CSV table of C-alpha atoms in Angstrom, one decimal:
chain,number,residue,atom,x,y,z
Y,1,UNK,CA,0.0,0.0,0.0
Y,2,UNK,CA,1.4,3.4,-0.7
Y,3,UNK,CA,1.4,6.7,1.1
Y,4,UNK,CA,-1.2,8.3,-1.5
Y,5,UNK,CA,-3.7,5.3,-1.1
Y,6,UNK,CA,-3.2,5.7,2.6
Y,7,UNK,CA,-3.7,9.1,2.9
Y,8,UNK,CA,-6.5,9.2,0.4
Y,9,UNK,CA,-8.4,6.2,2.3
Y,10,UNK,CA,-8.2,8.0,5.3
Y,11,UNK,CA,-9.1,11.4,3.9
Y,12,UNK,CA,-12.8,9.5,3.4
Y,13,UNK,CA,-12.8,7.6,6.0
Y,14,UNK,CA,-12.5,10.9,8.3
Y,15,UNK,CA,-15.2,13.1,6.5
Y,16,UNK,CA,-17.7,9.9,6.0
Y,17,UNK,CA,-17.3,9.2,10.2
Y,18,UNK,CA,-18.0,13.0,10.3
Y,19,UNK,CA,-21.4,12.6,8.3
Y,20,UNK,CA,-22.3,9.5,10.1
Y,21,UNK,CA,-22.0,11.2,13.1
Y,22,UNK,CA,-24.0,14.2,12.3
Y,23,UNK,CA,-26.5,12.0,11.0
Y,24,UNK,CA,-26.7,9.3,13.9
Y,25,UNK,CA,-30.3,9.8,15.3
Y,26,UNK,CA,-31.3,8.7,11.9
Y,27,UNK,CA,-29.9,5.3,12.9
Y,28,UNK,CA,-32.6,5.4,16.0
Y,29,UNK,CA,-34.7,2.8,16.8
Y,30,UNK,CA,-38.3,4.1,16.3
Y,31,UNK,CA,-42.1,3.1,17.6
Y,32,UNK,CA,-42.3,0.7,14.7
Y,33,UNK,CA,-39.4,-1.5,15.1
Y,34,UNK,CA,-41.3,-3.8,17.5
Y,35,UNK,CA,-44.6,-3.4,15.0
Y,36,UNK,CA,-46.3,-6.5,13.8
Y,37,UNK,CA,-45.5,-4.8,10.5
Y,38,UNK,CA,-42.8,-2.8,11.0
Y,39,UNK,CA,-39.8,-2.4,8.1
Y,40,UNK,CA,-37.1,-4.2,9.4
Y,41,UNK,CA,-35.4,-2.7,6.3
Y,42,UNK,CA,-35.8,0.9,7.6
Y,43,UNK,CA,-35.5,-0.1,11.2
Y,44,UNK,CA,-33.2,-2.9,12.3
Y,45,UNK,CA,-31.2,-3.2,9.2
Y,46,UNK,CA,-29.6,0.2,9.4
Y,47,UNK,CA,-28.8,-0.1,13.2
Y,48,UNK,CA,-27.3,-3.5,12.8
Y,49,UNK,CA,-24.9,-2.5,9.8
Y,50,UNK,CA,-23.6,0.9,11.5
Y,51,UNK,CA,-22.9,-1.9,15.3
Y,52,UNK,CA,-21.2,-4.3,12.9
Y,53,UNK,CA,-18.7,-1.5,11.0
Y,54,UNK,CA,-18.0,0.3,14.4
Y,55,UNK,CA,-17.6,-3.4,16.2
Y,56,UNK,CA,-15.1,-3.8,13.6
Y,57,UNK,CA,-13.4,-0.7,13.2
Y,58,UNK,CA,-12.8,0.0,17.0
Y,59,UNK,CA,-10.8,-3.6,16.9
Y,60,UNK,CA,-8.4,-2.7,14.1
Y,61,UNK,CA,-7.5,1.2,15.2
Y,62,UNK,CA,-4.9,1.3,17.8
Y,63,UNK,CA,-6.2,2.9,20.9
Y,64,UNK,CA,-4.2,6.3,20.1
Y,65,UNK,CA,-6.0,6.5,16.8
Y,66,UNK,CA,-8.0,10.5,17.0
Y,67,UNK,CA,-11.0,8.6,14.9
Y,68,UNK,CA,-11.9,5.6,18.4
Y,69,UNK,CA,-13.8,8.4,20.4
Y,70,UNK,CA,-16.2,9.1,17.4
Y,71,UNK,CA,-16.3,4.8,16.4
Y,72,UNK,CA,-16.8,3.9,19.9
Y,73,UNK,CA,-19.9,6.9,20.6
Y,74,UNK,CA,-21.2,5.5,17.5
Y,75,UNK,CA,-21.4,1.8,19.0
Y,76,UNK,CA,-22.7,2.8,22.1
Y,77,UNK,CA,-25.5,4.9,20.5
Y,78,UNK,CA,-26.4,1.9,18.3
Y,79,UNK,CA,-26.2,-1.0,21.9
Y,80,UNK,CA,-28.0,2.2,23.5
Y,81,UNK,CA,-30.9,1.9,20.8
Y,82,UNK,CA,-31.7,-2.2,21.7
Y,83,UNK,CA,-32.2,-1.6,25.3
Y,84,UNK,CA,-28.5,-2.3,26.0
Y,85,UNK,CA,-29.7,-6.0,24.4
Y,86,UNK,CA,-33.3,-6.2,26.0
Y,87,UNK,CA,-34.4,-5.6,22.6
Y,88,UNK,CA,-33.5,-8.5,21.4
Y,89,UNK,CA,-35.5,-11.1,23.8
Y,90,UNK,CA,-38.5,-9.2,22.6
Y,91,UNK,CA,-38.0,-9.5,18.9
Y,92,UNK,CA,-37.4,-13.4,19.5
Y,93,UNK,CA,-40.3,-13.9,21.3
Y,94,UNK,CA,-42.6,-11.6,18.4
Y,95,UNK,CA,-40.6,-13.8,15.6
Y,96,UNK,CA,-39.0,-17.2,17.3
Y,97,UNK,CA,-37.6,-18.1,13.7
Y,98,UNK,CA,-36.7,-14.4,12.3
Y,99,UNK,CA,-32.9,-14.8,11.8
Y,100,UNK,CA,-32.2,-11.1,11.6
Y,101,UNK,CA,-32.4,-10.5,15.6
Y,102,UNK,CA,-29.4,-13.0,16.3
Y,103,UNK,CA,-27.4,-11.6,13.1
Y,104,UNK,CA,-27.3,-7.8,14.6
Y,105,UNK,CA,-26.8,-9.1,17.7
Y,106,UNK,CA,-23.6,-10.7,16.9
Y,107,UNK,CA,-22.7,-7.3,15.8
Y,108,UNK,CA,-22.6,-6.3,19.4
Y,109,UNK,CA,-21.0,-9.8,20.5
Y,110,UNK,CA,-17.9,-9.3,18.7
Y,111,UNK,CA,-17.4,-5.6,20.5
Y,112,UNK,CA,-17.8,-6.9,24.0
Y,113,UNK,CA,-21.4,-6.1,24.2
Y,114,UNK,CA,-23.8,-9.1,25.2
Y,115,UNK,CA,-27.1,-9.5,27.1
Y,116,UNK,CA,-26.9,-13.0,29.0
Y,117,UNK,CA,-30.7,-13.1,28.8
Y,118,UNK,CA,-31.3,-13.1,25.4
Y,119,UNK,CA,-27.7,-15.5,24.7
Y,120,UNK,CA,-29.6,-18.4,26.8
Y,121,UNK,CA,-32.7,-17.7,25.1
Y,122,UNK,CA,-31.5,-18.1,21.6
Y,123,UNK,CA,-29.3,-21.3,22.5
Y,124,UNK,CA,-33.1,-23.2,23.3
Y,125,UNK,CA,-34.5,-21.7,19.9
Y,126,UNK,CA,-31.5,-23.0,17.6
Y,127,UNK,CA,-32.0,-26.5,19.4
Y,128,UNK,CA,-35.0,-26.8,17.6
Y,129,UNK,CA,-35.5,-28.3,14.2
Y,130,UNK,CA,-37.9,-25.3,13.3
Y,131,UNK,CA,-34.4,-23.2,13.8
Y,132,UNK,CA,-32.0,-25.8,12.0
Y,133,UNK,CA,-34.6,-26.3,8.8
Y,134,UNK,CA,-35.1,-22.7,7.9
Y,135,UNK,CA,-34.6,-22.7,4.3
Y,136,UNK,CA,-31.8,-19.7,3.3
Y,137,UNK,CA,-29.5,-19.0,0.4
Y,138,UNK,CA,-26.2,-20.0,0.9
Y,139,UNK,CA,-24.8,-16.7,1.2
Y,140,UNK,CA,-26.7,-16.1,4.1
Y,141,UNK,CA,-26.4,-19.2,5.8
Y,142,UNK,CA,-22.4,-18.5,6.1
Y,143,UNK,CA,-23.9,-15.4,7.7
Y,144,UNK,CA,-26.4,-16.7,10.3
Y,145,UNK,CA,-23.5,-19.4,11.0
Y,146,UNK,CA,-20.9,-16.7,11.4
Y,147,UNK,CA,-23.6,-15.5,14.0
Y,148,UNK,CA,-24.0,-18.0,16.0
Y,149,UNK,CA,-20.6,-18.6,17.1
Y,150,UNK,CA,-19.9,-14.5,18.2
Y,151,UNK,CA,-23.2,-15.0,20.1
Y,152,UNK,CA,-22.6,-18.0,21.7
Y,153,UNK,CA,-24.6,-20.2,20.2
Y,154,UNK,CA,-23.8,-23.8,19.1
Y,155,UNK,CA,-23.5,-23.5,15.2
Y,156,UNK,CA,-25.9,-25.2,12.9
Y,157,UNK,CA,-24.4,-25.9,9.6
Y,158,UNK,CA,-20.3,-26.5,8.3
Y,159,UNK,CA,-18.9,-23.3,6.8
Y,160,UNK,CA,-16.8,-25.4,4.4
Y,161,UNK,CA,-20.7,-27.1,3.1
Y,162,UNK,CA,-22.4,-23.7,2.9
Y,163,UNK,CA,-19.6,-21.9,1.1
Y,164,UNK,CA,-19.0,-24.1,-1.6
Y,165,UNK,CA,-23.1,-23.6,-2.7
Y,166,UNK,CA,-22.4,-20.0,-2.9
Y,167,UNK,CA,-21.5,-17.8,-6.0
Y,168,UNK,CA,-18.1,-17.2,-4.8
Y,169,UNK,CA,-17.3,-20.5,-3.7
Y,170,UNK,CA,-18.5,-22.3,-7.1
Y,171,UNK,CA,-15.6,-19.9,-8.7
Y,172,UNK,CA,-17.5,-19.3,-11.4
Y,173,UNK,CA,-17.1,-18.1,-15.0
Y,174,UNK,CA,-15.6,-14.3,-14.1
Y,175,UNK,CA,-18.2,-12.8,-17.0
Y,176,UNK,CA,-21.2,-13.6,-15.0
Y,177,UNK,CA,-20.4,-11.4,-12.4
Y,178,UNK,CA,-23.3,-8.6,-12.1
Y,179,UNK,CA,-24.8,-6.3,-9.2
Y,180,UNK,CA,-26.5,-9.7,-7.1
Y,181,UNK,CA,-23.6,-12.2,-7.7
Y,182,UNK,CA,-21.4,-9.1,-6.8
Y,183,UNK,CA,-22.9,-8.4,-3.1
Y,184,UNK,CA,-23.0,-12.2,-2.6
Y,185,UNK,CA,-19.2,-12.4,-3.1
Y,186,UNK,CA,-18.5,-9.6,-0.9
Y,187,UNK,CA,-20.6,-11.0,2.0
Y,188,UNK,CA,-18.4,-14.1,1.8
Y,189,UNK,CA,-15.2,-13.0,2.3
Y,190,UNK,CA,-16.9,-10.8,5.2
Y,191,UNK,CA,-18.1,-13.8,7.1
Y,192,UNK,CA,-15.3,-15.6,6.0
Y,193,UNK,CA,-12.7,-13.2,7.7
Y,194,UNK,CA,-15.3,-12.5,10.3
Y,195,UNK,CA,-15.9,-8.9,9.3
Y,196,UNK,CA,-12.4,-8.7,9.2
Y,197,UNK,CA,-11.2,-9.9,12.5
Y,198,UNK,CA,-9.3,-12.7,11.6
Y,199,UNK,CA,-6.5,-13.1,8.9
Y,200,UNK,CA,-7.4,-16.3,7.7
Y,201,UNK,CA,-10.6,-17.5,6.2
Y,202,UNK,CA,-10.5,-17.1,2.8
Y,203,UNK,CA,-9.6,-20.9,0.7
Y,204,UNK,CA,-6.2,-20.1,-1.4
Y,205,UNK,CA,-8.3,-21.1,-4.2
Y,206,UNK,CA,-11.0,-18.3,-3.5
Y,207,UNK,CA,-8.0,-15.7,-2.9
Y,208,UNK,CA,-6.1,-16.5,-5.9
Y,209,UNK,CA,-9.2,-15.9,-8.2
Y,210,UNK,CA,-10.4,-12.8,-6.3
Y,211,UNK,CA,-6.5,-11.3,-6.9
Y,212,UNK,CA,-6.6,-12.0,-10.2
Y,213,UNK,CA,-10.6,-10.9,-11.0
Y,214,UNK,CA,-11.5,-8.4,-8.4
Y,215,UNK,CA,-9.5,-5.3,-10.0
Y,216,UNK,CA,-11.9,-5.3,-13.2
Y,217,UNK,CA,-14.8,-6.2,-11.5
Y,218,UNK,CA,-13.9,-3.2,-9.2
Y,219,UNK,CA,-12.9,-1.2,-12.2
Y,220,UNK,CA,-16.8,-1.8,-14.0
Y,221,UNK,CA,-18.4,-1.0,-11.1
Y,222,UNK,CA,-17.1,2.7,-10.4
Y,223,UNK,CA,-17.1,3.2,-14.2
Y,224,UNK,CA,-21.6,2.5,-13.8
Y,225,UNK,CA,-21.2,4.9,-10.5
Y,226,UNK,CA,-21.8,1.7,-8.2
Y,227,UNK,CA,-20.2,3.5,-5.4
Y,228,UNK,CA,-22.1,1.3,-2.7
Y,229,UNK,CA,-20.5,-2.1,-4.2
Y,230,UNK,CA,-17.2,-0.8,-5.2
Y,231,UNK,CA,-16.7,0.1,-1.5
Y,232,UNK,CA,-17.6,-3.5,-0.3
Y,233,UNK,CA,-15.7,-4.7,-3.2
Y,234,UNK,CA,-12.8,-2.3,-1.7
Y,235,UNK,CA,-13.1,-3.9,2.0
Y,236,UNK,CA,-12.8,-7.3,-0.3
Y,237,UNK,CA,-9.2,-6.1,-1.3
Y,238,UNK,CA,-8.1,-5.2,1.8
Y,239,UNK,CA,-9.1,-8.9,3.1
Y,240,UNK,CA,-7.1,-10.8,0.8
Y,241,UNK,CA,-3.8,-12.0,2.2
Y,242,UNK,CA,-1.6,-10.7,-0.9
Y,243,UNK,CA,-4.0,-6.8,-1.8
Y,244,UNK,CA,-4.0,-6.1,-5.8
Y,245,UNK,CA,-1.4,-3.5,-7.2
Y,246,UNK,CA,-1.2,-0.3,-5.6
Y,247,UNK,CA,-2.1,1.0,-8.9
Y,248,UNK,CA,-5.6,-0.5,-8.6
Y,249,UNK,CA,-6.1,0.9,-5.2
Y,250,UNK,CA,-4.8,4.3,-5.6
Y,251,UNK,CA,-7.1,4.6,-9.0
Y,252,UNK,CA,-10.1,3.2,-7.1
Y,253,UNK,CA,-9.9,5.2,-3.8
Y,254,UNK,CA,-9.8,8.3,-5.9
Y,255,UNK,CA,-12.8,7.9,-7.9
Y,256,UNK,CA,-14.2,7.1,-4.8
Y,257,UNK,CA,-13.0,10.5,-3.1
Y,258,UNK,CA,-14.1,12.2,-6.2
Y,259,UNK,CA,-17.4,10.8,-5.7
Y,260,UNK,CA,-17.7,11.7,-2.0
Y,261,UNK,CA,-20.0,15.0,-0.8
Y,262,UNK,CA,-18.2,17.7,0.9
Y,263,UNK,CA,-21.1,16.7,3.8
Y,264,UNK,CA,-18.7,13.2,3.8
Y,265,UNK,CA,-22.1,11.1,2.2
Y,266,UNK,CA,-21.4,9.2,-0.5
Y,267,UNK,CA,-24.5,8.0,-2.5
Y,268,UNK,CA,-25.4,4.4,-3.0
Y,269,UNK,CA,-25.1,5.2,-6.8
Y,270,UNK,CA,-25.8,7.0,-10.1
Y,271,UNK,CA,-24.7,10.8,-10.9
Y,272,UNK,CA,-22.7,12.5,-7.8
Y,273,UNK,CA,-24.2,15.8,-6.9
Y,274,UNK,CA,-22.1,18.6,-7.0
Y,275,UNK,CA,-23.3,22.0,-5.6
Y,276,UNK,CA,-21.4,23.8,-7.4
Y,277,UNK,CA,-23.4,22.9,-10.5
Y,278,UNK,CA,-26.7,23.7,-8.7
Y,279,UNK,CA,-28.9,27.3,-9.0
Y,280,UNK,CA,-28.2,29.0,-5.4
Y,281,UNK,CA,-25.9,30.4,-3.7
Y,282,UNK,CA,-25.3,27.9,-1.0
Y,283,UNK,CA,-24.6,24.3,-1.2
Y,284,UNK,CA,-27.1,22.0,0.2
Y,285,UNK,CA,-26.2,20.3,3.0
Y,286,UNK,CA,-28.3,17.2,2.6
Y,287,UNK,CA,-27.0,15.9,-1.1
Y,288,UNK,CA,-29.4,13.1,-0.5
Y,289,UNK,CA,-31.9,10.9,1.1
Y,290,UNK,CA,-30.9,9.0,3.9
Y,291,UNK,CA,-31.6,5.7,3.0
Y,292,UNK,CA,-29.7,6.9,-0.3
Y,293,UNK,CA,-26.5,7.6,1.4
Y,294,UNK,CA,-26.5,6.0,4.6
Y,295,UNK,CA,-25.1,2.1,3.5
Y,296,UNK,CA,-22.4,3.4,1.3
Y,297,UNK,CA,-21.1,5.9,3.4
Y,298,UNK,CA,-20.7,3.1,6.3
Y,299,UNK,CA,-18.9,0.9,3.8
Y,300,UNK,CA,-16.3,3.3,2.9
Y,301,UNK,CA,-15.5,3.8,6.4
Y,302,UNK,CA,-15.2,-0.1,6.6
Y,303,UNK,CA,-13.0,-0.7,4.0
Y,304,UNK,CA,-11.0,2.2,4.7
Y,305,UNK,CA,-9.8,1.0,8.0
Y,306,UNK,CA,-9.6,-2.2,6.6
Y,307,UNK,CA,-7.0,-0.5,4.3
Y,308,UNK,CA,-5.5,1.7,6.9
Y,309,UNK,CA,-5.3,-0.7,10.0
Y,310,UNK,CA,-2.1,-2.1,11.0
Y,311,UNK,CA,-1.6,-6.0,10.5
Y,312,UNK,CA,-3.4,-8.7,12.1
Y,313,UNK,CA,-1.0,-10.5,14.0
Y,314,UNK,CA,-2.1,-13.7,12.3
Y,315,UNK,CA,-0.6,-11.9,9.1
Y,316,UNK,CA,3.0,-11.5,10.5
Y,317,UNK,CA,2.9,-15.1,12.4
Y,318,UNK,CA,1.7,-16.7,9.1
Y,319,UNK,CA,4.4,-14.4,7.2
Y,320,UNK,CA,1.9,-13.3,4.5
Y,321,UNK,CA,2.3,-9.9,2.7
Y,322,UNK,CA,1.1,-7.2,5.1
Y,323,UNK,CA,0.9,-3.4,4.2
Y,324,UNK,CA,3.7,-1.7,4.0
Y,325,UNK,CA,2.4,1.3,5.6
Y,326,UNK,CA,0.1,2.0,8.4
Y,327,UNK,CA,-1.3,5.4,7.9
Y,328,UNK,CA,0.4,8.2,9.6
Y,329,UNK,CA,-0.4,12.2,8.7
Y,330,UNK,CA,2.2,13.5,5.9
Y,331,UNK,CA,4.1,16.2,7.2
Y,332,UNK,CA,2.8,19.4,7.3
Y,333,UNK,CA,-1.0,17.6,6.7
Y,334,UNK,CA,-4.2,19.1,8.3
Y,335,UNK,CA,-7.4,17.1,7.5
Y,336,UNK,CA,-9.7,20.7,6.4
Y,337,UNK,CA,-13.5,19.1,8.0
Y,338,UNK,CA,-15.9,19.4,5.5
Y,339,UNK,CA,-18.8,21.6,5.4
Y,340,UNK,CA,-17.9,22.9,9.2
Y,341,UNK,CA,-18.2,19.2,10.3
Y,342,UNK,CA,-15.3,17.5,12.3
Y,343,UNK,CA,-15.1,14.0,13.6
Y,344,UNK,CA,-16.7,14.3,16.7
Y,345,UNK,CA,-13.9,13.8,19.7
């Protein structure tokens, strides 16, 4: 990894922490999350995938890092919103077989933050065949597995049956690749490495393929504007034991600056909006719609301190390739905040 890519990853990961912050009462849980009909979509969903990118980014900074006070308030917020885990005993009993409870929960489990109540609780549920029979692609499978062990739970299934069903683990022919088969793959090497935790997980086979196709897949999908994938697709790279060529990297990263709001929101994709193209004469300081923003914008943060974070330990025990630079402020640098917002401190 070089200096620039380092510097440049960072430079987003600062100003999108800065817009998630701003923006984190969006993240609350509201009256309908507990509804008969409520959206998990709109509720849960959100609030489990900002837990599970602060769980993982406050166990790869190093204490010192300036950006843990703003990822660890984030957490909190988000462990605050459940009830500190009460939450989650009440969603079981409303849906005994919903999946989704015991996935964000695991969220929480791998940052330290469990409820014994609801840990007992779903350890009798995933005893039943009810539990072990619900039908689920592959993909997800890996994911509810993944989730059981963080919270606890005996697992249900084989990781080594359930990958090899998925896209990713079928290795297939590189040209089908397209939008689904694209966030299937990505959500594989995330369980796989458990959300980037652990520096093994990934089959040599799956890595060599993902080294050698993951650069143009990356490459199509910020040339359509997919900013949303190409970040998970960028948290991919930065999982691989040996990363593609800085060249890839350093391209990618700043298409993906170029592409980020001076708020620090970075839309899902399609056109970027730039105010300075716009009738006024201020900017607007909400580019776009929440739910338009909200996903991407978390995934650049992940996969920027994915490709920021010092080694896993694993790395150097195993002797694998490790980046060659942990980023460090260039002389002379000063972050500017963007639109009057700073990482919270």
């Amino acid at each position: 990894m070089t200096a620039t890519v380092a510097w440049q990853a960072r430079s987003v990961e600062e100003a999108a922490l800065a817009w998630l912050s701003a923006h984190r009462d969006r993240f609350a849980l509201g009256d309908d999350a507990l509804a008969a009909d409520g959206q998990v979509n709109g509720t849960w969903k959100p609030l489990g995938e900002l837990a599970q990118v602060c769980a993982t980014v406050s166990g790869r900074i190093p204490p010192s890092d300036p950006l843990r006070p703003c990822v660890s308030g984030l957490l909190d917020f988000a462990w605050e919103q459940t009830g500190r885990g009460e939450l989650f005993l009440r969603m079981q009993a409303l849906e005994p077989f919903a999946t989704y409870p015991l996935e964000v929960y695991a969220a929480f489990a791998s940052a330290g933050l469990r409820h014994a109540g609801y840990e007992a609780s779903a350890a009798v549920l995933a005893r039943t065949r009810g539990w072990r029979l619900t039908e689920q692609c592959p993909t997800r499978r890996l994911g509810v597995i993944g989730a059981e062990r963080r919270s606890g739970v005996p697992p249900h299934g084989r990781v080594s049956q359930a990958l090899r069903r998925t896209w990713l683990g079928g290795l297939p022919e590189p040209w089908t690749f397209e939008r689904a088969a694209g966030y299937a793959l990505t959500h594989v090497v995330f369980h796989l490495t458990d959300w980037g935790r652990t520096a093994r997980g990934v089959p040599p086979d799956l890595a060599a393929y993902l080294l050698h196709w993951l650069p143009p897949w990356l490459d199509t999908c910020l040339e359509a504007r997919m900013w949303d994938l190409s970040c998970e697709l960028l948290a991919v790279a930065a999982s691989l034991p040996t990363a593609p060529e800085a060249a890839v990297l350093q391209d990618a990263w700043h298409r993906l600056a170029a592409a980020q709001h001076t708020s620090g929101a970075i839309p899902e994709e399609g056109a970027v909006h730039d105010a300075a193209h716009r009738p006024g004469p201020e900017p607007d300081p909400e580019p776009y719609d929440f739910t338009d923003c909200y996903h991407s914008t978390l995934m650049a943060v992940y996969a920027a301190a994915l490709t920021t974070a010092p080694p896993l330990e694993a790395d150097r025990a195993a002797g694998r390739p490790v980046p060659a630079l942990v980023w460090t402020p260039p002389a002379g640098h000063h972050h500017e905040r963007r639109s009057g917002q700073g990482v919270p401190g």
